[in-house]
mmCIF file of C-alpha atoms in Angstrom:
data_model
loop_
_atom_site.group_PDB
_atom_site.id
_atom_site.type_symbol
_atom_site.label_atom_id
_atom_site.label_comp_id
_atom_site.label_asym_id
_atom_site.label_seq_id
_atom_site.Cartn_x
_atom_site.Cartn_y
_atom_site.Cartn_z
ATOM 1 C CA MET A 1 105.804 -55.423 222.582
ATOM 2 C CA THR A 2 102.992 -55.303 223.661
ATOM 3 C CA ALA A 3 101.629 -57.799 226.057
ATOM 4 C CA SER A 4 99.073 -59.069 223.660
ATOM 5 C CA SER A 5 101.535 -60.330 221.778
ATOM 6 C CA THR A 6 104.219 -61.270 224.283
ATOM 7 C CA SER A 7 101.068 -63.799 225.347
ATOM 8 C CA VAL A 8 100.526 -65.173 221.870
ATOM 9 C CA GLN A 9 104.757 -65.594 221.494
ATOM 10 C CA THR A 10 105.005 -67.392 224.630
ATOM 11 C CA SER A 11 101.665 -70.099 223.747
ATOM 12 C CA SER A 12 103.638 -71.395 220.586
ATOM 13 C CA ARG A 13 105.928 -71.883 221.917
ATOM 14 C CA ALA A 14 105.257 -73.593 225.266
ATOM 15 C CA SER A 15 102.973 -75.710 221.806
ATOM 16 C CA ARG A 16 106.149 -76.436 220.347
ATOM 17 C CA LEU A 17 107.655 -77.953 223.122
ATOM 18 C CA ALA A 18 104.278 -79.866 224.447
ATOM 19 C CA ALA A 19 104.278 -81.596 220.178
ATOM 20 C CA GLY A 20 108.258 -81.977 221.442
ATOM 21 C CA SER A 21 106.849 -83.963 224.361
ATOM 22 C CA ILE A 22 105.231 -85.619 222.197
ATOM 23 C CA LEU A 23 107.879 -86.753 219.492
ATOM 24 C CA VAL A 24 110.023 -87.945 222.602
ATOM 25 C CA ALA A 25 107.965 -89.829 225.040
ATOM 26 C CA LEU A 26 106.439 -92.280 221.587
ATOM 27 C CA VAL A 27 110.865 -92.774 220.885
ATOM 28 C CA VAL A 28 110.879 -93.190 224.403
ATOM 29 C CA LEU A 29 107.740 -95.837 224.401
ATOM 30 C CA GLY A 30 109.803 -97.275 221.959
ATOM 31 C CA LEU A 31 113.361 -98.173 223.283
ATOM 32 C CA LYS A 32 111.586 -99.794 226.572
ATOM 33 C CA ALA A 33 109.198 -101.813 224.783
ATOM 34 C CA VAL A 34 112.404 -102.923 222.402
ATOM 35 C CA ALA A 35 114.069 -103.658 225.669
ATOM 36 C CA TYR A 36 110.891 -105.064 228.212
ATOM 37 C CA LEU A 37 111.246 -107.998 224.411
ATOM 38 C CA MET A 38 114.977 -108.212 225.108
ATOM 39 C CA THR A 39 114.741 -109.335 228.471
ATOM 40 C CA GLY A 40 110.891 -110.378 229.543
ATOM 41 C CA SER A 41 111.675 -108.773 232.506
ATOM 42 C CA VAL A 42 107.740 -107.084 234.838
ATOM 43 C CA ALA A 43 109.714 -104.561 235.998
ATOM 44 C CA LEU A 44 110.342 -103.078 232.812
ATOM 45 C CA TYR A 45 107.163 -104.004 231.238
ATOM 46 C CA SER A 46 105.562 -101.465 234.145
ATOM 47 C CA ASP A 47 108.656 -99.292 233.116
ATOM 48 C CA ALA A 48 107.716 -98.905 229.193
ATOM 49 C CA LEU A 49 104.021 -98.864 230.313
ATOM 50 C CA GLU A 50 104.545 -95.808 232.330
ATOM 51 C CA SER A 51 105.570 -94.243 228.904
ATOM 52 C CA VAL A 52 102.075 -94.910 227.530
ATOM 53 C CA ILE A 53 100.604 -92.317 229.861
ATOM 54 C CA ASN A 54 103.792 -90.295 229.478
ATOM 55 C CA VAL A 55 102.107 -90.500 225.852
ATOM 56 C CA ALA A 56 99.182 -90.037 226.413
ATOM 57 C CA ALA A 57 99.818 -86.623 228.954
ATOM 58 C CA ALA A 58 101.894 -85.027 226.123
ATOM 59 C CA VAL A 59 98.864 -84.863 223.872
ATOM 60 C CA ALA A 60 96.510 -83.767 226.520
ATOM 61 C CA ALA A 61 98.912 -81.425 227.757
ATOM 62 C CA LEU A 62 99.856 -79.864 223.648
ATOM 63 C CA ILE A 63 95.382 -79.864 223.640
ATOM 64 C CA ALA A 64 95.030 -77.603 227.224
ATOM 65 C CA LEU A 65 97.424 -75.561 225.838
ATOM 66 C CA ARG A 66 95.676 -74.673 222.530
ATOM 67 C CA VAL A 67 92.982 -74.756 224.647
ATOM 68 C CA ALA A 68 94.609 -71.794 227.039
ATOM 69 C CA ALA A 69 95.922 -69.959 224.387
ATOM 70 C CA ARG A 70 92.561 -69.101 223.289
ATOM 71 C CA PRO A 71 91.383 -65.691 223.515
ATOM 72 C CA ALA A 72 89.072 -64.465 226.571
ATOM 73 C CA ASP A 73 85.101 -64.530 225.003
ATOM 74 C CA ALA A 74 81.227 -63.619 225.769
ATOM 75 C CA ASN A 75 81.433 -66.910 227.801
ATOM 76 C CA HIS A 76 85.011 -66.686 229.088
ATOM 77 C CA PRO A 77 85.656 -62.837 230.458
ATOM 78 C CA TYR A 78 88.879 -64.025 231.781
ATOM 79 C CA GLY A 79 90.269 -66.650 229.404
ATOM 80 C CA HIS A 80 90.650 -70.051 228.379
ATOM 81 C CA THR A 81 94.500 -69.917 230.705
ATOM 82 C CA LYS A 82 93.044 -72.840 233.981
ATOM 83 C CA ALA A 83 92.653 -75.229 230.818
ATOM 84 C CA GLU A 84 96.022 -75.744 231.152
ATOM 85 C CA TYR A 85 95.139 -77.209 234.904
ATOM 86 C CA PHE A 86 92.970 -79.827 233.400
ATOM 87 C CA SER A 87 95.719 -82.005 231.303
ATOM 88 C CA ALA A 88 97.613 -81.996 234.526
ATOM 89 C CA VAL A 89 94.098 -83.496 236.439
ATOM 90 C CA ALA A 90 94.464 -85.990 233.583
ATOM 91 C CA GLU A 91 97.363 -87.001 234.274
ATOM 92 C CA GLY A 92 96.864 -88.042 237.337
ATOM 93 C CA VAL A 93 93.813 -90.249 236.133
ATOM 94 C CA LEU A 94 96.103 -91.539 233.956
ATOM 95 C CA ILE A 95 98.791 -92.415 236.359
ATOM 96 C CA VAL A 96 96.510 -94.489 238.382
ATOM 97 C CA LEU A 97 95.413 -96.573 236.174
ATOM 98 C CA ALA A 98 98.720 -97.450 234.703
ATOM 99 C CA ALA A 99 99.906 -98.374 238.297
ATOM 100 C CA ALA A 100 96.593 -100.266 238.544
ATOM 101 C CA ALA A 101 97.988 -102.356 235.285
ATOM 102 C CA ILE A 102 101.499 -102.799 237.053
ATOM 103 C CA VAL A 103 100.337 -104.047 240.315
ATOM 104 C CA ARG A 104 97.681 -106.670 238.641
ATOM 105 C CA GLU A 105 100.687 -107.518 236.085
ATOM 106 C CA ALA A 106 103.526 -108.022 239.027
ATOM 107 C CA LEU A 107 101.304 -109.119 242.189
ATOM 108 C CA PRO A 108 100.984 -113.206 240.439
ATOM 109 C CA ALA A 109 105.059 -112.278 239.331
ATOM 110 C CA LEU A 110 105.555 -111.685 243.008
ATOM 111 C CA LEU A 111 103.073 -114.225 244.876
ATOM 112 C CA ASN A 112 104.072 -117.232 242.303
ATOM 113 C CA PRO A 113 108.013 -116.284 241.125
ATOM 114 C CA ALA A 114 109.228 -117.505 237.801
ATOM 115 C CA GLU A 115 112.116 -118.651 236.629
ATOM 116 C CA LEU A 116 114.408 -115.226 235.262
ATOM 117 C CA PRO A 117 114.536 -114.962 231.582
ATOM 118 C CA ALA A 118 117.854 -115.171 230.080
ATOM 119 C CA LEU A 119 119.555 -111.857 229.428
ATOM 120 C CA SER A 120 120.927 -110.733 226.089
ATOM 121 C CA GLY A 121 123.994 -109.732 227.001
ATOM 122 C CA VAL A 122 123.239 -106.283 228.742
ATOM 123 C CA ALA A 123 121.677 -104.564 225.641
ATOM 124 C CA GLY A 124 118.020 -105.148 226.530
ATOM 125 C CA LEU A 125 119.561 -103.024 229.665
ATOM 126 C CA GLY A 126 121.348 -100.961 227.350
ATOM 127 C CA VAL A 127 118.484 -99.824 225.589
ATOM 128 C CA ASN A 128 116.554 -98.720 228.269
ATOM 129 C CA LEU A 129 119.654 -97.038 229.882
ATOM 130 C CA ALA A 130 119.087 -94.626 226.629
ATOM 131 C CA ALA A 131 115.012 -93.645 226.931
ATOM 132 C CA GLY A 132 116.328 -93.128 230.070
ATOM 133 C CA VAL A 133 119.181 -91.112 229.137
ATOM 134 C CA LEU A 134 116.613 -89.127 226.963
ATOM 135 C CA ASN A 135 114.100 -88.434 229.278
ATOM 136 C CA ALA A 136 116.006 -86.964 231.728
ATOM 137 C CA VAL A 137 117.458 -84.317 228.924
ATOM 138 C CA TRP A 138 114.346 -83.745 228.008
ATOM 139 C CA ALA A 139 112.466 -83.206 231.616
ATOM 140 C CA SER A 140 114.979 -80.957 232.307
ATOM 141 C CA VAL A 141 114.233 -78.915 228.965
ATOM 142 C CA LEU A 142 110.230 -78.635 230.101
ATOM 143 C CA LEU A 143 110.989 -77.963 233.693
ATOM 144 C CA ARG A 144 113.654 -74.953 232.684
ATOM 145 C CA GLN A 145 110.762 -73.665 230.177
ATOM 146 C CA GLY A 146 107.707 -74.851 231.688
ATOM 147 C CA ARG A 147 109.974 -71.595 234.784
ATOM 148 C CA ALA A 148 110.443 -69.880 232.237
ATOM 149 C CA LEU A 149 106.913 -69.909 230.271
ATOM 150 C CA ARG A 150 104.911 -69.924 234.312
ATOM 151 C CA SER A 151 103.271 -73.277 231.942
ATOM 152 C CA PRO A 152 101.494 -75.346 234.545
ATOM 153 C CA ALA A 153 100.974 -78.041 231.730
ATOM 154 C CA LEU A 154 104.829 -77.891 231.095
ATOM 155 C CA LEU A 155 105.568 -78.084 234.242
ATOM 156 C CA ALA A 156 103.758 -81.332 234.629
ATOM 157 C CA ASP A 157 105.003 -83.084 232.206
ATOM 158 C CA GLY A 158 108.359 -82.454 232.892
ATOM 159 C CA ARG A 159 107.204 -83.247 236.979
ATOM 160 C CA HIS A 160 106.474 -86.871 235.242
ATOM 161 C CA ILE A 161 109.293 -87.672 233.024
ATOM 162 C CA PHE A 162 111.514 -86.558 235.840
ATOM 163 C CA SER A 163 109.688 -89.563 238.142
ATOM 164 C CA ASP A 164 110.528 -91.383 234.746
ATOM 165 C CA VAL A 165 113.482 -90.956 234.916
ATOM 166 C CA VAL A 166 114.239 -91.732 238.972
ATOM 167 C CA THR A 167 111.657 -95.069 238.242
ATOM 168 C CA SER A 168 114.169 -95.976 235.332
ATOM 169 C CA VAL A 169 117.487 -96.122 237.398
ATOM 170 C CA GLY A 170 115.661 -97.955 240.325
ATOM 171 C CA VAL A 171 114.281 -100.900 237.420
ATOM 172 C CA LEU A 172 117.821 -101.091 235.947
ATOM 173 C CA LEU A 173 118.888 -101.417 239.392
ATOM 174 C CA GLY A 174 116.687 -103.737 240.536
ATOM 175 C CA VAL A 175 116.833 -106.413 237.404
ATOM 176 C CA LEU A 176 120.548 -106.176 237.789
ATOM 177 C CA ALA A 177 120.109 -107.358 241.050
ATOM 178 C CA ALA A 178 117.480 -110.304 240.147
ATOM 179 C CA HIS A 179 119.853 -111.556 237.300
ATOM 180 C CA LEU A 180 122.739 -111.140 239.598
ATOM 181 C CA THR A 181 121.101 -113.156 242.909
ATOM 182 C CA GLY A 182 118.777 -115.047 241.336
ATOM 183 C CA GLN A 183 115.861 -114.061 243.236
ATOM 184 C CA ALA A 184 113.766 -113.823 240.506
ATOM 185 C CA TRP A 185 110.905 -112.364 243.245
ATOM 186 C CA LEU A 186 112.824 -109.438 243.020
ATOM 187 C CA ASP A 187 112.551 -108.090 239.580
ATOM 188 C CA PRO A 188 107.833 -108.196 239.819
ATOM 189 C CA LEU A 189 109.111 -107.092 243.932
ATOM 190 C CA LEU A 190 110.170 -103.518 241.675
ATOM 191 C CA ALA A 191 107.021 -103.402 239.292
ATOM 192 C CA ILE A 192 104.937 -102.609 242.734
ATOM 193 C CA LEU A 193 107.582 -100.129 243.428
ATOM 194 C CA VAL A 194 107.694 -98.541 240.388
ATOM 195 C CA ALA A 195 104.129 -98.297 240.688
ATOM 196 C CA LEU A 196 103.582 -96.957 243.988
ATOM 197 C CA ASN A 197 105.803 -93.800 242.853
ATOM 198 C CA ILE A 198 104.067 -93.729 239.998
ATOM 199 C CA LEU A 199 100.913 -93.309 242.241
ATOM 200 C CA TRP A 200 103.094 -90.451 244.636
ATOM 201 C CA SER A 201 103.637 -88.869 241.357
ATOM 202 C CA GLY A 202 99.977 -88.280 240.074
ATOM 203 C CA TRP A 203 98.481 -86.826 243.757
ATOM 204 C CA ARG A 204 101.744 -84.782 243.264
ATOM 205 C CA LEU A 205 100.041 -83.259 240.154
ATOM 206 C CA VAL A 206 96.560 -83.773 240.892
ATOM 207 C CA ARG A 207 97.139 -81.747 244.556
ATOM 208 C CA GLU A 208 98.808 -78.462 242.660
ATOM 209 C CA SER A 209 96.451 -78.659 239.603
ATOM 210 C CA VAL A 210 93.764 -79.146 242.408
ATOM 211 C CA GLY A 211 95.471 -75.434 243.885
ATOM 212 C CA GLY A 212 95.020 -73.710 240.453
ATOM 213 C CA LEU A 213 91.474 -74.479 240.154
ATOM 214 C CA MET A 214 90.995 -73.578 243.441
ATOM 215 C CA ASP A 215 92.322 -69.954 242.888
ATOM 216 C CA ALA A 216 95.319 -70.748 245.462
ATOM 217 C CA ALA A 217 97.188 -67.406 245.639
ATOM 218 C CA VAL A 218 101.098 -66.687 244.554
ATOM 219 C CA ASP A 219 104.236 -68.136 245.898
ATOM 220 C CA ARG A 220 105.860 -65.708 248.995
ATOM 221 C CA GLU A 221 108.394 -64.898 246.696
ATOM 222 C CA THR A 222 106.212 -63.257 243.559
ATOM 223 C CA GLU A 223 103.842 -61.921 246.272
ATOM 224 C CA GLU A 224 106.909 -60.476 248.162
ATOM 225 C CA LYS A 225 107.787 -58.547 244.885
ATOM 226 C CA ILE A 226 103.968 -57.286 244.136
ATOM 227 C CA ARG A 227 104.169 -55.729 248.016
ATOM 228 C CA LEU A 228 107.846 -54.044 246.831
ATOM 229 C CA ALA A 229 106.613 -52.852 243.271
ATOM 230 C CA MET A 230 103.535 -50.953 245.183
ATOM 231 C CA ARG A 231 105.740 -49.916 248.464
ATOM 232 C CA LEU A 232 108.303 -47.927 245.624
ATOM 233 C CA HIS A 233 106.137 -46.756 243.148
ATOM 234 C CA GLY A 234 103.041 -46.223 245.345
ATOM 235 C CA HIS A 235 103.365 -42.687 245.787
ATOM 236 C CA GLY A 236 100.597 -40.283 245.632
ATOM 237 C CA ALA A 237 98.529 -42.266 246.801
ATOM 238 C CA LEU A 238 97.923 -42.667 250.657
ATOM 239 C CA GLU A 239 97.130 -46.629 250.745
ATOM 240 C CA MET A 240 96.875 -49.591 249.463
ATOM 241 C CA HIS A 241 95.214 -52.711 251.551
ATOM 242 C CA ASP A 242 93.195 -55.405 250.796
ATOM 243 C CA LEU A 243 95.295 -57.585 248.369
ATOM 244 C CA ARG A 244 94.435 -60.544 246.310
ATOM 245 C CA THR A 245 96.291 -62.647 244.046
ATOM 246 C CA ARG A 246 95.625 -65.751 242.236
ATOM 247 C CA HIS A 247 97.500 -68.133 239.324
ATOM 248 C CA ALA A 248 95.382 -69.306 235.992
ATOM 249 C CA GLY A 249 97.700 -71.165 234.182
ATOM 250 C CA SER A 250 100.054 -68.222 233.112
ATOM 251 C CA VAL A 251 98.615 -65.735 234.217
ATOM 252 C CA THR A 252 98.568 -63.698 237.877
ATOM 253 C CA PHE A 253 95.181 -62.217 238.327
ATOM 254 C CA ILE A 254 96.038 -59.147 241.335
ATOM 255 C CA GLU A 255 93.727 -56.636 242.541
ATOM 256 C CA PHE A 256 93.769 -54.467 245.522
ATOM 257 C CA HIS A 257 92.163 -51.428 246.563
ATOM 258 C CA MET A 258 94.401 -47.615 246.488
ATOM 259 C CA VAL A 259 93.193 -44.588 248.361
ATOM 260 C CA VAL A 260 93.542 -41.345 247.322
ATOM 261 C CA PRO A 261 92.765 -37.524 248.723
ATOM 262 C CA GLY A 262 89.466 -36.915 247.988
ATOM 263 C CA ASP A 263 90.761 -33.849 245.781
ATOM 264 C CA MET A 264 92.366 -36.034 243.667
ATOM 265 C CA THR A 265 91.251 -36.103 239.665
ATOM 266 C CA VAL A 266 90.713 -38.691 237.738
ATOM 267 C CA GLN A 267 93.414 -38.254 235.694
ATOM 268 C CA GLU A 268 96.180 -38.002 238.212
ATOM 269 C CA ALA A 269 94.836 -41.388 239.903
ATOM 270 C CA HIS A 270 94.906 -42.945 237.111
ATOM 271 C CA SER A 271 98.522 -42.126 236.662
ATOM 272 C CA ILE A 272 99.080 -44.085 240.011
ATOM 273 C CA CYS A 273 97.596 -46.845 238.067
ATOM 274 C CA ASP A 274 99.573 -47.183 235.480
ATOM 275 C CA ARG A 275 102.707 -46.461 237.106
ATOM 276 C CA LEU A 276 102.183 -49.328 239.759
ATOM 277 C CA GLU A 277 100.899 -51.209 236.631
ATOM 278 C CA ASP A 278 104.129 -51.302 235.037
ATOM 279 C CA ALA A 279 106.031 -51.838 237.775
ATOM 280 C CA ILE A 280 104.155 -54.830 238.970
ATOM 281 C CA ARG A 281 104.486 -56.325 235.269
ATOM 282 C CA ALA A 282 107.990 -55.586 235.478
ATOM 283 C CA GLY A 283 108.415 -58.293 238.432
ATOM 284 C CA THR A 284 105.716 -60.960 237.034
ATOM 285 C CA PRO A 285 104.978 -60.669 233.299
ATOM 286 C CA GLN A 286 100.994 -61.254 232.339
ATOM 287 C CA SER A 287 99.899 -60.289 235.226
ATOM 288 C CA SER A 288 95.711 -59.093 234.976
ATOM 289 C CA ILE A 289 95.571 -56.226 237.424
ATOM 290 C CA SER A 290 92.337 -54.674 238.866
ATOM 291 C CA ILE A 291 92.601 -51.440 240.746
ATOM 292 C CA HIS A 292 89.793 -50.037 242.859
ATOM 293 C CA VAL A 293 90.189 -46.216 243.759
ATOM 294 C CA GLU A 294 89.203 -44.989 246.907
ATOM 295 C CA PRO A 295 89.059 -41.748 248.422
ATOM 296 C CA GLN A 296 90.475 -41.262 251.923
ATOM 297 C CA GLU A 297 87.881 -42.103 254.086
ATOM 298 C CA LYS A 298 87.581 -45.556 252.883
ATOM 299 C CA ALA A 299 91.628 -45.251 254.393
ATOM 300 C CA LYS A 300 92.310 -48.035 256.977
ATOM 301 C CA HIS A 301 94.771 -46.259 258.293
ATOM 302 C CA HIS A 302 96.834 -43.278 257.328
ATOM 303 C CA GLY A 303 100.250 -42.668 255.990
ATOM 304 C CA VAL A 304 101.028 -46.312 255.258
ATOM 305 C CA LEU A 305 100.564 -49.079 253.308
ATOM 306 C CA VAL A 306 98.416 -51.858 254.525
ATOM 307 C CA LEU A 307 98.740 -55.191 251.930
#
């Protein structure tokens, strides 16, 4: 299977998962809205409002994945893979707006606590719990598949949904505590804490996405895989140095200099490059590799790999 066909299959799989996220987010939103209507809890309202963001984020992720799947063209010779990072940044902005809306609703209730509405038994909390369980299952799917497909958009969506799960658990415990103790102020206080948790989740998403947009290097584990492949399969070269890496969505860009003997033929040097590229891609799939071949007088040291 060629790298191109693998990339197409990966993009198609990621898009299907993003489409599934929209469906799951809509179902969860419906369940949480019903739970809020059954209880009248401000904290449950804030939890439902976060699910509105989940729907918007899932739509943004699907759009970004479809843009990222477009092949390279004259205006974008390195492809469109960085589009995935924009969906995560957009999600971060939406999270900030959701947090502000929650605080706006909860602060007056905290300053002037009203009598807690009667719970319709435990049915409302049960509905919200069901939504949380569905979110937890889907978040685990997105995180697992996002890592396998190396998709920033899916990982961002999965992490946000997992944060939503943590929020839902906290909200359920808080609403129960408010009704058991009769302390009405606990309900809006929980809503504000939810808003702070949402803000923290949004900050993490934006920070990681900006790192991708700023061409941050690969993680240490991935870099060590690349170095190991170079050491094991670089025989014939005198030296390799100036390794540079960066991520752009699911693609890893790798470049380095390779020093060869001055009398080595182009064919021989090319064979070493092919061997290195195959070895690196075996450990780091979906890599775009550039090797600059230099004569031996360009060597920084002799007889060693300088990375």
